[in-house]
PDB file of C-alpha atoms in Angstrom:
ATOM      1  CA  MET A   7     125.738 138.965 109.652  1.00  0.00           C
ATOM      2  CA  LYS A   8     125.112 137.498 113.043  1.00  0.00           C
ATOM      3  CA  PHE A   9     124.405 139.349 116.239  1.00  0.00           C
ATOM      4  CA  THR A  10     127.779 139.218 118.024  1.00  0.00           C
ATOM      5  CA  ASP A  11     127.299 142.172 120.202  1.00  0.00           C
ATOM      6  CA  SER A  12     125.112 140.577 122.790  1.00  0.00           C
ATOM      7  CA  PRO A  13     124.868 137.116 124.470  1.00  0.00           C
ATOM      8  CA  VAL A  14     121.050 137.559 124.561  1.00  0.00           C
ATOM      9  CA  ILE A  15     118.816 138.608 121.731  1.00  0.00           C
ATOM     10  CA  GLU A  16     115.168 139.566 122.461  1.00  0.00           C
ATOM     11  CA  LEU A  17     112.434 138.928 119.838  1.00  0.00           C
ATOM     12  CA  PRO A  18     109.008 140.351 120.517  1.00  0.00           C
ATOM     13  CA  VAL A  19     106.194 138.075 119.190  1.00  0.00           C
ATOM     14  CA  ASN A  20     102.643 139.214 119.646  1.00  0.00           C
ATOM     15  CA  ASP A  21     102.370 140.083 123.319  1.00  0.00           C
ATOM     16  CA  ALA A  22     105.332 138.038 124.381  1.00  0.00           C
ATOM     17  CA  VAL A  23     109.149 138.412 124.223  1.00  0.00           C
ATOM     18  CA  LEU A  24     111.459 135.524 123.506  1.00  0.00           C
ATOM     19  CA  SER A  25     114.897 135.792 125.210  1.00  0.00           C
ATOM     20  CA  LEU A  26     117.440 133.934 123.002  1.00  0.00           C
ATOM     21  CA  HIS A  27     120.727 133.048 124.561  1.00  0.00           C
ATOM     22  CA  GLN A  28     123.594 132.506 122.133  1.00  0.00           C
ATOM     23  CA  ASP A  29     127.250 131.412 122.194  1.00  0.00           C
ATOM     24  CA  ASN A  30     129.143 132.933 119.296  1.00  0.00           C
ATOM     25  CA  GLY A  31     132.435 131.411 120.595  1.00  0.00           C
ATOM     26  CA  SER A  32     131.147 127.859 120.076  1.00  0.00           C
ATOM     27  CA  MET A  33     132.453 125.556 117.383  1.00  0.00           C
ATOM     28  CA  HIS A  34     128.934 125.101 116.027  1.00  0.00           C
ATOM     29  CA  VAL A  35     126.974 127.625 113.960  1.00  0.00           C
ATOM     30  CA  GLY A  36     123.755 126.307 115.562  1.00  0.00           C
ATOM     31  CA  THR A  37     124.598 128.078 118.840  1.00  0.00           C
ATOM     32  CA  SER A  38     124.333 131.574 117.383  1.00  0.00           C
ATOM     33  CA  VAL A  39     121.187 133.566 116.507  1.00  0.00           C
ATOM     34  CA  TRP A  40     121.040 134.230 112.714  1.00  0.00           C
ATOM     35  CA  PRO A  41     118.892 137.068 111.141  1.00  0.00           C
ATOM     36  CA  CYS A  42     116.836 134.650 108.846  1.00  0.00           C
ATOM     37  CA  SER A  43     115.067 133.115 111.817  1.00  0.00           C
ATOM     38  CA  LEU A  44     113.984 136.599 113.061  1.00  0.00           C
ATOM     39  CA  VAL A  45     112.957 137.675 109.537  1.00  0.00           C
ATOM     40  CA  LEU A  46     110.770 134.601 109.066  1.00  0.00           C
ATOM     41  CA  VAL A  47     108.972 134.783 112.437  1.00  0.00           C
ATOM     42  CA  LYS A  48     108.213 138.548 112.010  1.00  0.00           C
ATOM     43  CA  PHE A  49     107.045 137.952 108.331  1.00  0.00           C
ATOM     44  CA  MET A  50     104.604 135.337 109.655  1.00  0.00           C
ATOM     45  CA  GLU A  51     103.524 137.601 112.447  1.00  0.00           C
ATOM     46  CA  ARG A  52     102.707 140.480 110.023  1.00  0.00           C
ATOM     47  CA  TRP A  53     100.401 138.288 108.036  1.00  0.00           C
ATOM     48  CA  ALA A  54      99.206 136.161 110.976  1.00  0.00           C
ATOM     49  CA  SER A  55      95.477 137.027 110.514  1.00  0.00           C
ATOM     50  CA  PRO A  56      93.823 135.061 107.678  1.00  0.00           C
ATOM     51  CA  SER A  57      91.610 137.495 105.767  1.00  0.00           C
ATOM     52  CA  ASP A  58      90.183 137.913 102.181  1.00  0.00           C
ATOM     53  CA  ASN A  59      92.977 140.154 101.093  1.00  0.00           C
ATOM     54  CA  ASN A  60      95.736 138.317 102.807  1.00  0.00           C
ATOM     55  CA  PRO A  61      97.949 136.745 100.066  1.00  0.00           C
ATOM     56  CA  TYR A  62      99.415 134.373 102.647  1.00  0.00           C
ATOM     57  CA  ALA A  63      96.082 133.364 104.259  1.00  0.00           C
ATOM     58  CA  ARG A  64      96.750 129.645 103.489  1.00  0.00           C
ATOM     59  CA  VAL A  65     100.218 129.811 104.905  1.00  0.00           C
ATOM     60  CA  VAL A  66      99.268 131.273 108.170  1.00  0.00           C
ATOM     61  CA  ASP A  67      96.379 128.998 108.800  1.00  0.00           C
ATOM     62  CA  PHE A  68      97.952 127.024 111.545  1.00  0.00           C
ATOM     63  CA  GLY A  69      94.861 125.320 112.997  1.00  0.00           C
ATOM     64  CA  GLY A  70      95.417 121.608 113.427  1.00  0.00           C
ATOM     65  CA  LYS A  71      98.665 121.656 111.402  1.00  0.00           C
ATOM     66  CA  ARG A  72     101.875 119.708 112.171  1.00  0.00           C
ATOM     67  CA  ALA A  73     105.366 121.178 111.725  1.00  0.00           C
ATOM     68  CA  VAL A  74     109.008 120.215 111.916  1.00  0.00           C
ATOM     69  CA  GLU A  75     111.980 122.634 111.968  1.00  0.00           C
ATOM     70  CA  LEU A  76     115.235 121.591 110.441  1.00  0.00           C
ATOM     71  CA  GLY A  77     118.467 122.976 111.779  1.00  0.00           C
ATOM     72  CA  THR A  78     116.623 124.751 114.636  1.00  0.00           C
ATOM     73  CA  GLY A  79     119.811 125.970 116.351  1.00  0.00           C
ATOM     74  CA  CYS A  80     118.844 128.122 119.342  1.00  0.00           C
ATOM     75  CA  GLY A  81     115.111 127.451 118.512  1.00  0.00           C
ATOM     76  CA  VAL A  82     114.224 130.988 117.391  1.00  0.00           C
ATOM     77  CA  ALA A  83     111.931 130.214 114.412  1.00  0.00           C
ATOM     78  CA  GLY A  84     110.312 127.276 116.175  1.00  0.00           C
ATOM     79  CA  MET A  85     109.485 129.094 119.368  1.00  0.00           C
ATOM     80  CA  GLY A  86     108.265 132.158 117.332  1.00  0.00           C
ATOM     81  CA  LEU A  87     105.955 130.189 115.190  1.00  0.00           C
ATOM     82  CA  PHE A  88     104.662 128.260 118.232  1.00  0.00           C
ATOM     83  CA  LEU A  89     103.712 131.619 119.708  1.00  0.00           C
ATOM     84  CA  LEU A  90     101.862 132.486 116.485  1.00  0.00           C
ATOM     85  CA  GLY A  91      99.779 129.352 116.811  1.00  0.00           C
ATOM     86  CA  LEU A  92     101.795 126.538 115.104  1.00  0.00           C
ATOM     87  CA  THR A  93     101.753 124.553 118.335  1.00  0.00           C
ATOM     88  CA  ASP A  94     102.274 121.052 117.001  1.00  0.00           C
ATOM     89  CA  MET A  95     105.925 121.559 116.327  1.00  0.00           C
ATOM     90  CA  VAL A  96     109.023 119.439 116.771  1.00  0.00           C
ATOM     91  CA  LEU A  97     112.497 121.173 116.673  1.00  0.00           C
ATOM     92  CA  THR A  98     115.402 119.206 115.278  1.00  0.00           C
ATOM     93  CA  ASP A  99     119.157 119.615 114.951  1.00  0.00           C
ATOM     94  CA  ILE A 100     122.368 117.676 115.261  1.00  0.00           C
ATOM     95  CA  SER A 101     123.563 116.353 118.693  1.00  0.00           C
ATOM     96  CA  PRO A 102     126.091 118.999 119.434  1.00  0.00           C
ATOM     97  CA  VAL A 103     123.598 121.847 119.155  1.00  0.00           C
ATOM     98  CA  MET A 104     121.045 120.244 121.587  1.00  0.00           C
ATOM     99  CA  PRO A 105     122.484 121.768 124.784  1.00  0.00           C
ATOM    100  CA  ALA A 106     122.072 125.316 123.358  1.00  0.00           C
ATOM    101  CA  LEU A 107     118.492 124.480 122.214  1.00  0.00           C
ATOM    102  CA  LYS A 108     117.546 122.928 125.506  1.00  0.00           C
ATOM    103  CA  ARG A 109     118.885 125.982 127.386  1.00  0.00           C
ATOM    104  CA  ASN A 110     116.768 128.325 125.286  1.00  0.00           C
ATOM    105  CA  LEU A 111     113.576 126.170 125.599  1.00  0.00           C
ATOM    106  CA  LYS A 112     114.116 126.184 129.366  1.00  0.00           C
ATOM    107  CA  VAL A 113     114.705 129.889 129.592  1.00  0.00           C
ATOM    108  CA  ASN A 114     111.551 130.591 127.460  1.00  0.00           C
ATOM    109  CA  LYS A 115     109.359 128.017 129.077  1.00  0.00           C
ATOM    110  CA  PRO A 116     107.390 130.636 131.115  1.00  0.00           C
ATOM    111  CA  THR A 117     106.659 132.421 127.876  1.00  0.00           C
ATOM    112  CA  LEU A 118     105.880 129.329 125.875  1.00  0.00           C
ATOM    113  CA  ARG A 119     103.971 127.750 128.809  1.00  0.00           C
ATOM    114  CA  LYS A 120     105.056 124.280 127.767  1.00  0.00           C
ATOM    115  CA  ALA A 121     108.048 122.252 126.785  1.00  0.00           C
ATOM    116  CA  LEU A 122     108.417 122.038 123.027  1.00  0.00           C
ATOM    117  CA  LYS A 123     109.236 118.729 121.384  1.00  0.00           C
ATOM    118  CA  HIS A 124     112.742 118.345 120.096  1.00  0.00           C
ATOM    119  CA  SER A 125     114.652 115.617 118.446  1.00  0.00           C
ATOM    120  CA  VAL A 126     118.162 114.855 117.128  1.00  0.00           C
ATOM    121  CA  LEU A 127     118.066 114.741 113.330  1.00  0.00           C
ATOM    122  CA  TYR A 128     120.816 114.302 110.750  1.00  0.00           C
ATOM    123  CA  TRP A 129     119.385 115.052 107.347  1.00  0.00           C
ATOM    124  CA  ASN A 130     121.141 111.961 105.848  1.00  0.00           C
ATOM    125  CA  ASN A 131     119.640 109.482 108.402  1.00  0.00           C
ATOM    126  CA  PRO A 132     116.414 107.882 106.952  1.00  0.00           C
ATOM    127  CA  GLN A 133     115.636 106.152 110.238  1.00  0.00           C
ATOM    128  CA  GLN A 134     115.608 109.483 112.240  1.00  0.00           C
ATOM    129  CA  ILE A 135     113.488 111.075 109.460  1.00  0.00           C
ATOM    130  CA  ALA A 136     111.054 108.147 109.537  1.00  0.00           C
ATOM    131  CA  ALA A 137     110.883 108.345 113.323  1.00  0.00           C
ATOM    132  CA  LEU A 138     109.471 111.895 113.133  1.00  0.00           C
ATOM    133  CA  ASN A 139     106.372 110.434 111.508  1.00  0.00           C
ATOM    134  CA  PRO A 140     106.103 112.421 108.274  1.00  0.00           C
ATOM    135  CA  PRO A 141     104.538 114.036 106.391  1.00  0.00           C
ATOM    136  CA  PHE A 142     104.167 117.470 107.986  1.00  0.00           C
ATOM    137  CA  ASP A 143     101.998 120.465 106.878  1.00  0.00           C
ATOM    138  CA  PHE A 144     104.937 122.765 107.428  1.00  0.00           C
ATOM    139  CA  VAL A 145     108.685 122.235 107.263  1.00  0.00           C
ATOM    140  CA  VAL A 146     110.589 125.226 108.707  1.00  0.00           C
ATOM    141  CA  ALA A 147     114.163 125.986 107.875  1.00  0.00           C
ATOM    142  CA  THR A 148     116.181 129.177 108.349  1.00  0.00           C
ATOM    143  CA  ASP A 149     119.775 129.776 107.348  1.00  0.00           C
ATOM    144  CA  VAL A 150     120.518 126.129 106.625  1.00  0.00           C
ATOM    145  CA  VAL A 151     122.312 126.367 103.301  1.00  0.00           C
ATOM    146  CA  TYR A 152     125.977 126.997 103.856  1.00  0.00           C
ATOM    147  CA  ILE A 153     127.873 123.612 103.152  1.00  0.00           C
ATOM    148  CA  ARG A 154     127.622 122.179  99.662  1.00  0.00           C
ATOM    149  CA  GLU A 155     128.013 118.655 100.883  1.00  0.00           C
ATOM    150  CA  SER A 156     124.924 118.836 103.057  1.00  0.00           C
ATOM    151  CA  VAL A 157     122.603 120.276 100.377  1.00  0.00           C
ATOM    152  CA  PRO A 158     121.441 116.986  98.719  1.00  0.00           C
ATOM    153  CA  SER A 159     120.493 115.558 102.121  1.00  0.00           C
ATOM    154  CA  LEU A 160     118.740 118.773 103.138  1.00  0.00           C
ATOM    155  CA  VAL A 161     116.576 118.971  99.961  1.00  0.00           C
ATOM    156  CA  SER A 162     115.775 115.204 100.195  1.00  0.00           C
ATOM    157  CA  ALA A 163     114.800 115.687 103.844  1.00  0.00           C
ATOM    158  CA  MET A 164     112.601 118.673 103.009  1.00  0.00           C
ATOM    159  CA  GLU A 165     110.906 116.657 100.233  1.00  0.00           C
ATOM    160  CA  THR A 166     110.369 113.605 102.393  1.00  0.00           C
ATOM    161  CA  LEU A 167     109.095 115.528 105.500  1.00  0.00           C
ATOM    162  CA  VAL A 168     106.615 117.910 103.806  1.00  0.00           C
ATOM    163  CA  SER A 169     103.188 116.690 102.755  1.00  0.00           C
ATOM    164  CA  ASP A 170     101.999 116.863  99.126  1.00  0.00           C
ATOM    165  CA  ASP A 171     100.038 119.932  99.889  1.00  0.00           C
ATOM    166  CA  GLY A 172     102.259 121.350 102.544  1.00  0.00           C
ATOM    167  CA  VAL A 173     104.680 124.242 102.635  1.00  0.00           C
ATOM    168  CA  VAL A 174     108.358 124.676 103.341  1.00  0.00           C
ATOM    169  CA  LEU A 175     108.862 127.980 105.121  1.00  0.00           C
ATOM    170  CA  LEU A 176     112.495 128.940 104.273  1.00  0.00           C
ATOM    171  CA  GLY A 177     114.358 131.889 105.648  1.00  0.00           C
ATOM    172  CA  TYR A 178     117.334 132.308 103.303  1.00  0.00           C
ATOM    173  CA  GLN A 179     120.659 134.171 103.108  1.00  0.00           C
ATOM    174  CA  LEU A 180     123.466 133.391 100.680  1.00  0.00           C
ATOM    175  CA  ARG A 181     126.414 131.964 102.575  1.00  0.00           C
ATOM    176  CA  SER A 182     128.288 129.857  99.995  1.00  0.00           C
ATOM    177  CA  PRO A 183     128.089 130.290  96.221  1.00  0.00           C
ATOM    178  CA  GLU A 184     128.619 126.574  95.730  1.00  0.00           C
ATOM    179  CA  ALA A 185     125.940 125.566  98.160  1.00  0.00           C
ATOM    180  CA  HIS A 186     123.603 128.198  96.802  1.00  0.00           C
ATOM    181  CA  GLN A 187     123.795 127.050  93.201  1.00  0.00           C
ATOM    182  CA  LEU A 188     123.336 123.360  94.000  1.00  0.00           C
ATOM    183  CA  PHE A 189     120.517 124.064  96.566  1.00  0.00           C
ATOM    184  CA  TRP A 190     118.404 125.986  94.100  1.00  0.00           C
ATOM    185  CA  GLU A 191     119.145 123.507  91.269  1.00  0.00           C
ATOM    186  CA  LEU A 192     117.763 120.616  93.408  1.00  0.00           C
ATOM    187  CA  CYS A 193     114.842 122.716  94.786  1.00  0.00           C
ATOM    188  CA  ASP A 194     113.862 123.573  91.291  1.00  0.00           C
ATOM    189  CA  LYS A 195     113.375 119.913  90.450  1.00  0.00           C
ATOM    190  CA  ALA A 196     111.406 119.153  93.593  1.00  0.00           C
ATOM    191  CA  PHE A 197     109.455 122.297  94.350  1.00  0.00           C
ATOM    192  CA  HIS A 198     107.515 125.261  93.070  1.00  0.00           C
ATOM    193  CA  ILE A 199     109.518 128.171  94.458  1.00  0.00           C
ATOM    194  CA  GLU A 200     107.755 131.407  95.589  1.00  0.00           C
ATOM    195  CA  LYS A 201     109.952 134.278  96.732  1.00  0.00           C
ATOM    196  CA  VAL A 202     108.271 136.667  99.149  1.00  0.00           C
ATOM    197  CA  PRO A 203     108.542 140.244  97.851  1.00  0.00           C
ATOM    198  CA  ASN A 204     110.748 142.355 100.086  1.00  0.00           C
ATOM    199  CA  GLU A 205     107.970 144.825 100.797  1.00  0.00           C
ATOM    200  CA  HIS A 206     105.925 141.952 102.382  1.00  0.00           C
ATOM    201  CA  LEU A 207     108.488 141.288 105.052  1.00  0.00           C
ATOM    202  CA  HIS A 208     108.055 142.970 108.397  1.00  0.00           C
ATOM    203  CA  PRO A 209     109.359 146.541 108.071  1.00  0.00           C
ATOM    204  CA  ASP A 210     111.414 146.331 111.129  1.00  0.00           C
ATOM    205  CA  TYR A 211     112.897 142.974 110.275  1.00  0.00           C
ATOM    206  CA  ASN A 212     113.835 143.448 106.691  1.00  0.00           C
ATOM    207  CA  TYR A 213     117.575 142.898 106.126  1.00  0.00           C
ATOM    208  CA  GLU A 214     118.943 143.376 102.663  1.00  0.00           C
ATOM    209  CA  GLU A 215     120.753 139.993 102.669  1.00  0.00           C
ATOM    210  CA  THR A 216     117.746 137.905 103.900  1.00  0.00           C
ATOM    211  CA  THR A 217     114.542 136.732 102.326  1.00  0.00           C
ATOM    212  CA  VAL A 218     111.703 134.366 102.711  1.00  0.00           C
ATOM    213  CA  TYR A 219     110.703 131.615 100.304  1.00  0.00           C
ATOM    214  CA  LEU A 220     107.651 129.400 100.253  1.00  0.00           C
ATOM    215  CA  LEU A 221     108.357 125.970  98.626  1.00  0.00           C
ATOM    216  CA  ARG A 222     105.544 123.582  97.614  1.00  0.00           C
ATOM    217  CA  LYS A 223     106.005 120.110  96.091  1.00  0.00           C
ATOM    218  CA  LYS A 224     105.704 119.897  92.263  1.00  0.00           C
ATOM    219  CA  ASN A 225     103.695 116.691  92.711  1.00  0.00           C
ATOM    220  CA  GLU A 226     101.122 118.463  94.837  1.00  0.00           C
ATOM    221  CA  LYS A 227      97.607 117.117  94.496  1.00  0.00           C
ATOM    222  CA  HIS A 228      95.661 120.426  93.987  1.00  0.00           C
TER     223      HIS A 228
END
């Protein structure tokens, strides 16, 4: 499912509203707004206050943390998490998607109050990965698993970019059975996988096909 009925999707985050411009007629999937990005942002918003009875207190503790988003597309997740306090964030995608991302960053600059960092990144390019200066406390990725051929590079990039005690925030929807199977096989080797229960998602952004996973390295130090 993608939101084909409107060229603009609005996403309320705290007291702000992001205005997300999409182009569903484009040749690139990165120019559309996909539900997983909205689901992830609203999940994080729901649990945004660290407290004693918050099971995600560590995950929403954004103070002084660095983050990178893979396959940012229109920039939904990155901008949303920025508004929730994850302000040291770099948004990445392939070159053809950059115009759509830059347009959305410009449109939302009054809301964001600054220009967010962005960079071209191909997951199979070690030089581009190294140039981002990993590791990061958070790696953000939503709806990035749909081509089997790209899966090994994706998982390798996530593993390289996230710190030993960091978290991959993954918004997920099954797109391709082949990609799905390989992705989770490779993730199982590299990460501890925690699936967020459906009832922990935001009640208004809780689509049957989408879910959120928290991935942590198996070689974590704690």
